[in-house]
Short mmCIF file of C-alpha atoms in Angstrom, two decimals:
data_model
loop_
_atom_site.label_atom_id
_atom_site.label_comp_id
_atom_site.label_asym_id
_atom_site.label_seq_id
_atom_site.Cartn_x
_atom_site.Cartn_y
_atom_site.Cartn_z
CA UNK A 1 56.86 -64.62 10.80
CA UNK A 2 53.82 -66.87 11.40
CA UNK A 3 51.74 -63.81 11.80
CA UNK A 4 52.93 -62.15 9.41
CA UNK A 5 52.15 -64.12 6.74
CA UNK A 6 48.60 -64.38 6.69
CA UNK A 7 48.61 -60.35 7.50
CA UNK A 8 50.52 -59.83 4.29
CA UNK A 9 48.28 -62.56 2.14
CA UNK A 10 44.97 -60.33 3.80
CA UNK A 11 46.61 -57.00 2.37
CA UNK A 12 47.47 -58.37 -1.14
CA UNK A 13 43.84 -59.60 -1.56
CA UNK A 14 42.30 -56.44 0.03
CA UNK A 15 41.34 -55.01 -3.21
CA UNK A 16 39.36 -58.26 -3.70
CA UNK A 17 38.18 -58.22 0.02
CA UNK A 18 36.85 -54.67 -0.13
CA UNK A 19 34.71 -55.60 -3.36
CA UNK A 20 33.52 -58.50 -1.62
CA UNK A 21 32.35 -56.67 1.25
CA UNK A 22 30.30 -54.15 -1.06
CA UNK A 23 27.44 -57.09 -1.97
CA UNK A 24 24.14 -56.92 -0.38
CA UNK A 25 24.97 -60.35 1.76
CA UNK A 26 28.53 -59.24 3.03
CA UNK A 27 27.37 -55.23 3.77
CA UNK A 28 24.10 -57.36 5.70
CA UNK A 29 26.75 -59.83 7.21
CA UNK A 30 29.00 -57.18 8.89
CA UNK A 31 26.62 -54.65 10.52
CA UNK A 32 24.88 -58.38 12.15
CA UNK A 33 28.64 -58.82 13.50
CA UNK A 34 29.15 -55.59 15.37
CA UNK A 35 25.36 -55.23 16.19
CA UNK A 36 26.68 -55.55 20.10
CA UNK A 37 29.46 -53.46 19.49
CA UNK A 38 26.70 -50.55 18.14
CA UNK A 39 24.99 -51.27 21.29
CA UNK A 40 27.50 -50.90 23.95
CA UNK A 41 29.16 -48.15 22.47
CA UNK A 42 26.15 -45.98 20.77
CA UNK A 43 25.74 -42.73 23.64
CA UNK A 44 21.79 -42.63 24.67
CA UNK A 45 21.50 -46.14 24.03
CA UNK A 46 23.93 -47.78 26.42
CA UNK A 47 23.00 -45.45 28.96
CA UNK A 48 20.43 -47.57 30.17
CA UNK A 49 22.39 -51.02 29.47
CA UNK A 50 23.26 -53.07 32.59
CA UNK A 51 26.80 -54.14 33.51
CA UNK A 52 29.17 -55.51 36.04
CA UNK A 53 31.52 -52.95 35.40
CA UNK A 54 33.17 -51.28 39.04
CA UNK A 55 33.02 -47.82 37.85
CA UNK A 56 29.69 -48.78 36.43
CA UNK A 57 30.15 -47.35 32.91
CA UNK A 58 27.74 -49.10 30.82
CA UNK A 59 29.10 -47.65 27.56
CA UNK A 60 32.46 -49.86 27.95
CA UNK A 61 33.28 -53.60 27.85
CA UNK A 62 32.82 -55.30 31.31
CA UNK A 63 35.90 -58.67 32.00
CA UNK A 64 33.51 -61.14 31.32
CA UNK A 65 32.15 -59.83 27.88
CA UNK A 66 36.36 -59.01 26.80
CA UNK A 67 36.57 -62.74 28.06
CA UNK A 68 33.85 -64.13 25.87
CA UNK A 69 35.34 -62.08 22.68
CA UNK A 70 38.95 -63.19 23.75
CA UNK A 71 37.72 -66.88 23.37
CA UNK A 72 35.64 -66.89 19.99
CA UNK A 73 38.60 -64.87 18.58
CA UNK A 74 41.14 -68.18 19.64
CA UNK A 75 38.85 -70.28 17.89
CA UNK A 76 38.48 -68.04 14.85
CA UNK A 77 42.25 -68.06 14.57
CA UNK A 78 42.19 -71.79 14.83
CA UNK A 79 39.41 -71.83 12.01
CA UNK A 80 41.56 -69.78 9.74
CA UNK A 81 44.30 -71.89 9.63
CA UNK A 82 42.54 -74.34 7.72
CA UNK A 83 40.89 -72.08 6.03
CA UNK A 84 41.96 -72.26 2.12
CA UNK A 85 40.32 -69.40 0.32
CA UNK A 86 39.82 -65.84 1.27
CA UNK A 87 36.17 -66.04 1.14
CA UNK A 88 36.56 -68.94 3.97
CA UNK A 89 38.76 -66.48 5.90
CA UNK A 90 36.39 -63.87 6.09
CA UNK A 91 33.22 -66.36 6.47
CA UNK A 92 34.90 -67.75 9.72
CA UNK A 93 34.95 -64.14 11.16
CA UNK A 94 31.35 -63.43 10.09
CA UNK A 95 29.94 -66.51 11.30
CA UNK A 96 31.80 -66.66 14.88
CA UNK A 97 31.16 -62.46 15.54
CA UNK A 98 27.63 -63.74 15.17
CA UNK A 99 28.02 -66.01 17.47
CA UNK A 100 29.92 -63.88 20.36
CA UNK A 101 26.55 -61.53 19.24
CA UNK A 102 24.03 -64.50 20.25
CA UNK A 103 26.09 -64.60 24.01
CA UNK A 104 26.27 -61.16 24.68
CA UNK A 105 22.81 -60.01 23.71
CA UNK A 106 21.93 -63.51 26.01
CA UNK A 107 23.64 -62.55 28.65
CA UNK A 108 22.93 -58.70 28.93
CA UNK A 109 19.06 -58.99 28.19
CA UNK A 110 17.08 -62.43 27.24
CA UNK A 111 14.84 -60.41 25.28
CA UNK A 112 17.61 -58.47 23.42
CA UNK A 113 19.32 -61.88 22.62
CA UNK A 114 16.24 -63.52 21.46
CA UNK A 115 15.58 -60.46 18.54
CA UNK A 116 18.97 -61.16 17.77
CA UNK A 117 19.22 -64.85 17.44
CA UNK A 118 15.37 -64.50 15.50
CA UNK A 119 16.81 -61.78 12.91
CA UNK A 120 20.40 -64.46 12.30
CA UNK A 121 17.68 -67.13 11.76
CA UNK A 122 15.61 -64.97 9.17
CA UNK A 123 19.17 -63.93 8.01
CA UNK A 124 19.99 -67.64 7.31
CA UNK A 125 16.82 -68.54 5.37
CA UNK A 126 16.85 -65.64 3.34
CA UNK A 127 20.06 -65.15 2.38
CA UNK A 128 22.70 -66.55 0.51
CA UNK A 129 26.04 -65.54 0.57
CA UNK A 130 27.21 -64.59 -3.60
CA UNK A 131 27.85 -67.62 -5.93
CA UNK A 132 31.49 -67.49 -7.84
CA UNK A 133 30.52 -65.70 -11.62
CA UNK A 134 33.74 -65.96 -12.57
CA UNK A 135 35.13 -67.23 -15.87
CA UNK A 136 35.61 -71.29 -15.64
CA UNK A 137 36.00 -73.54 -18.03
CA UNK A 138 33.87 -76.68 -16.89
CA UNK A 139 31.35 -78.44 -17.96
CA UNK A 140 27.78 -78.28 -15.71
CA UNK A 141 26.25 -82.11 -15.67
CA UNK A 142 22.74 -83.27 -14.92
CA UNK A 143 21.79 -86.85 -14.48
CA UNK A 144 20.50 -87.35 -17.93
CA UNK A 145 23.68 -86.32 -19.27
CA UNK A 146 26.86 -87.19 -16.93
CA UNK A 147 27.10 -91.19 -18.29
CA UNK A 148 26.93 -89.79 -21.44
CA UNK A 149 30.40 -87.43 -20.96
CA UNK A 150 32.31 -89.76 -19.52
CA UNK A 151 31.72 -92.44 -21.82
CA UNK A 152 31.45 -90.34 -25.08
CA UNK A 153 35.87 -90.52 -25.82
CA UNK A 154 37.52 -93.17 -23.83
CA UNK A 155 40.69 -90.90 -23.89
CA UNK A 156 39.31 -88.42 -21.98
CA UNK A 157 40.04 -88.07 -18.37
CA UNK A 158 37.31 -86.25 -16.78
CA UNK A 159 37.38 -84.68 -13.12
CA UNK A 160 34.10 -83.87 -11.75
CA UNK A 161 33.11 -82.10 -8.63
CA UNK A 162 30.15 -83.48 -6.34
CA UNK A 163 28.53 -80.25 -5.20
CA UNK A 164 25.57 -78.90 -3.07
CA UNK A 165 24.95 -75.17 -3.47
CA UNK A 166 23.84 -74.76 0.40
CA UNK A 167 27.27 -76.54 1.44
CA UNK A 168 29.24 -73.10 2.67
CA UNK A 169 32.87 -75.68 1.66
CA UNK A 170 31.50 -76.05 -1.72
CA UNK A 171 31.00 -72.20 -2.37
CA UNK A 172 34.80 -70.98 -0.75
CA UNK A 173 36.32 -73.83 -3.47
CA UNK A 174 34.38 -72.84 -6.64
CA UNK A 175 37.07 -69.82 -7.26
CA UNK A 176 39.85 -72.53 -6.66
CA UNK A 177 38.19 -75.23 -8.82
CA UNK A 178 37.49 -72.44 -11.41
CA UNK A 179 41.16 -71.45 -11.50
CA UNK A 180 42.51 -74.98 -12.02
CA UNK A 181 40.03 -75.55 -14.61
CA UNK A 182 41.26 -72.58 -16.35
CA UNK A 183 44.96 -73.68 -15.77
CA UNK A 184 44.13 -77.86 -17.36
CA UNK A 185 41.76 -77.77 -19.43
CA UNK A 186 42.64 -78.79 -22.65
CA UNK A 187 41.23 -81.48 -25.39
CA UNK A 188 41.85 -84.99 -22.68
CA UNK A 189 41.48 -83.69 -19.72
CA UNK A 190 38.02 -82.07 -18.63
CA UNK A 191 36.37 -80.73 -15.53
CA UNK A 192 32.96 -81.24 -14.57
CA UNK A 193 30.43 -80.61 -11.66
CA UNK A 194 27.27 -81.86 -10.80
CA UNK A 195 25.18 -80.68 -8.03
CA UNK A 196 23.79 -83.89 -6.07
CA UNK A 197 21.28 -81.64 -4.17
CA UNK A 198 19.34 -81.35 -7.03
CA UNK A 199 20.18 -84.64 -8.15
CA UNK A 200 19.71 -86.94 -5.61
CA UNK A 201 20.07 -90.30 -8.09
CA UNK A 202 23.39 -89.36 -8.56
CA UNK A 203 24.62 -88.99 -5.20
CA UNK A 204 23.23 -92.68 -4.42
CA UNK A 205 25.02 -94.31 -7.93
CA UNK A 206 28.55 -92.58 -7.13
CA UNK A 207 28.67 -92.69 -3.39
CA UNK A 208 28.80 -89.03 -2.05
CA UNK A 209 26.70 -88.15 0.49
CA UNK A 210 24.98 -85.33 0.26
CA UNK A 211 24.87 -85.12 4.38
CA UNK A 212 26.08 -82.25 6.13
CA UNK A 213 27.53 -84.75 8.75
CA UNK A 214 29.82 -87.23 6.14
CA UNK A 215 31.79 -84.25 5.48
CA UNK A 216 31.99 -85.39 1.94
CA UNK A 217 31.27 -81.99 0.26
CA UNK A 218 33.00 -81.57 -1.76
CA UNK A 219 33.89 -84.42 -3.69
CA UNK A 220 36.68 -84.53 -6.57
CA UNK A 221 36.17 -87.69 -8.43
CA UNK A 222 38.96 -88.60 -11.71
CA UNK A 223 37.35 -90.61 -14.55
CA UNK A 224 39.42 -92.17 -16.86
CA UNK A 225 37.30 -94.44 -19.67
CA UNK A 226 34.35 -93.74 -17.86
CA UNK A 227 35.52 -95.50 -14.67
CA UNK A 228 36.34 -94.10 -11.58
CA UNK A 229 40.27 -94.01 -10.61
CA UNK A 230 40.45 -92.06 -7.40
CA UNK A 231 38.44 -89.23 -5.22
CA UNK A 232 39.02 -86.59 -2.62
CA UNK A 233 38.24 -86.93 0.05
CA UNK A 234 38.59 -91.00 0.71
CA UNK A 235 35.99 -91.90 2.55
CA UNK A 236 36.21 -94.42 5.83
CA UNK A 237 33.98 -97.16 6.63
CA UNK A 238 31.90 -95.78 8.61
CA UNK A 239 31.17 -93.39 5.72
CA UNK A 240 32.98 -89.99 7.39
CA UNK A 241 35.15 -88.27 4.62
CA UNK A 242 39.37 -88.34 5.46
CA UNK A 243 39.94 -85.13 6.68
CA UNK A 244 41.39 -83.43 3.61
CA UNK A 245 42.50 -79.88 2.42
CA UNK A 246 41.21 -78.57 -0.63
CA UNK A 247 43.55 -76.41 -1.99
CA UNK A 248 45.13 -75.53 -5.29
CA UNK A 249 48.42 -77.19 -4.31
CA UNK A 250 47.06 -80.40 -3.12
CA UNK A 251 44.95 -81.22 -5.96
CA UNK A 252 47.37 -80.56 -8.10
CA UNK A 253 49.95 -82.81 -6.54
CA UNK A 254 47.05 -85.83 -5.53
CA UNK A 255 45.63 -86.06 -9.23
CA UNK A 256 49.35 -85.29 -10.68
CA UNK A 257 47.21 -82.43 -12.80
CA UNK A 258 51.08 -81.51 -14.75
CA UNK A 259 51.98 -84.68 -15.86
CA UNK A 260 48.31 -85.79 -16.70
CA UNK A 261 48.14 -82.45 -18.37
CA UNK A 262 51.07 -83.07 -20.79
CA UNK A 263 49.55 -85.96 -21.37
CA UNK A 264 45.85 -84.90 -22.14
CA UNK A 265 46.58 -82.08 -24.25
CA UNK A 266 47.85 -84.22 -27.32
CA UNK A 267 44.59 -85.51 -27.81
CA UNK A 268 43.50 -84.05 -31.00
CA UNK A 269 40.00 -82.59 -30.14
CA UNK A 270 37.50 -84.12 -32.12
CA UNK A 271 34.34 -82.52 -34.43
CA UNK A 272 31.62 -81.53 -32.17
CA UNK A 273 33.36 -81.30 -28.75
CA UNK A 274 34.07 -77.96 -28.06
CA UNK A 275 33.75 -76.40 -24.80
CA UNK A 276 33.56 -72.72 -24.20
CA UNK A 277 34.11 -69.80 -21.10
CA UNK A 278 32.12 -69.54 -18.97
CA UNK A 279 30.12 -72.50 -20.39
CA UNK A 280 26.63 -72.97 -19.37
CA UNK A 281 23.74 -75.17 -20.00
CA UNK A 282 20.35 -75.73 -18.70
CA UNK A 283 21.55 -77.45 -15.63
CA UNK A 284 23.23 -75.27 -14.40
#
């Protein structure tokens, strides 16, 4: 039953899965991931590939290369089961076939593993994988105007997300953040993000760190009155984030989003404060 859980959670999201795979990043992404698979298997081109193979056929698999790919597949298995989102899912199998790619391209010729590790590194500077369009209902903040939100109605709760674009964490939640926004939003309760890698002033005055090694991206901060009541991850003393799962479920049941909901929503909405779809602004 434990495997066939996540098999049957793949196939109801294939629809969205295939459509994914159809962008310029993902399309890029998978023919990088079977680039030694193309290799081995291609005729007239792994004719003249090495291998430790007893029959010698250097169009098949040899123990220690099914040995490597046995191995990164455990691990991207482990990955996955803390994986929340789909996107996260199939970004663990992208980014560990790319690695099994490095090893094998290493270990059957230095120079083919060297084109291959150059082109990933190219890959990686140039491209990003797809930001979440979807419809939202959340307010974008800047540093000129985030004190000025969450002190403009006392009775508004706010909760704000601490972002970086280039975090790969921050870009698998933005569908889930996006869905709860769409579920709470409502007249006292509003959700908010800021990106502290463009706005480094505000990482310093709230306390996230913006470094990849904190492990404190992302960050879901609840504002009541302006004030800070309580954030996701908690962070430790020596400044590591609490190892924490971001998903739908547990930020609903940490931040008690129903009952603060219920709550919220009787707030008559006041002239002037009206907050739209999909609602952008020159920070974003």
């Amino acid at each position: 039953m434990a495997l066939l859980t996540p098999l049957f959670a793949f196939l109801y999201h294939l629809p969205q899965v295939y459509k994914w795979l159809l962008k310029p990043y993902y399309v890029a992404s998978l023919f990088m991931s079977i680039a030694f698979l193309a290799v081995r298997k291609t005729p007239g081109v792994c004719d003249h590939l090495s291998t430790q193979r007893e029959d010698g056929n250097s169009c098949d698999f040899d123990w220690r290369e099914v040995e490597i790919l046995m191995f990164l597949s455990a691990i991207v298995m482990m990955k996955n089961r803390r994986a929340i989102t789909v996107e996260q899912h199939v970004g663990n199998i992208i980014l560990f076939s790319k690695v099994a790619n490095v090893i094998l391209f290493f270990r059957l010729d230095i120079r083919m593993g060297l084109l291959y590790l150059t082109l990933c590194i190219v890959f990686l500077m140039t491209c990003k994988p797809p930001l979440y369009m979807g419809p939202e209902y959340i307010k974008y903040l800047s540093d000129k105007t985030i004190d000025d939100e969450l002190d403009r109605d006392s009775r508004v709760t706010w909760i704000v997300e601490f972002f970086a674009n280039w975090s790969p964490e921050c870009q698998s939640f933005a569908s889930v953040y996006a869905d709860l926004s769409l579920k709470y939003n409502c007249s006292g309760l509003k959700f908010g993000k800021v990106d502290i890698g463009r706005y480094g002033e505000i990482s310093k005055k709230y306390k996230v760190s913006a470094s990849p090694l904190s492990k404190q991206l992302p960050s879901l901060v609840l504002f009541q009155g302006g004030k800070e009541v309580m954030r996701r991850p908690q962070v430790d003393k020596k400044g590591r984030a609490v190892s924490w799962s971001f998903t739908e479920e547990n930020i609903i049941r940490e931040f008690n989003l129903n009952e603060l909901y219920q709550k919220s929503k009787k707030i008559i909405k006041t002239k002037g404060d009206k907050y739209y779809k999909n609602e952008t602004n020159d920070t974003k």
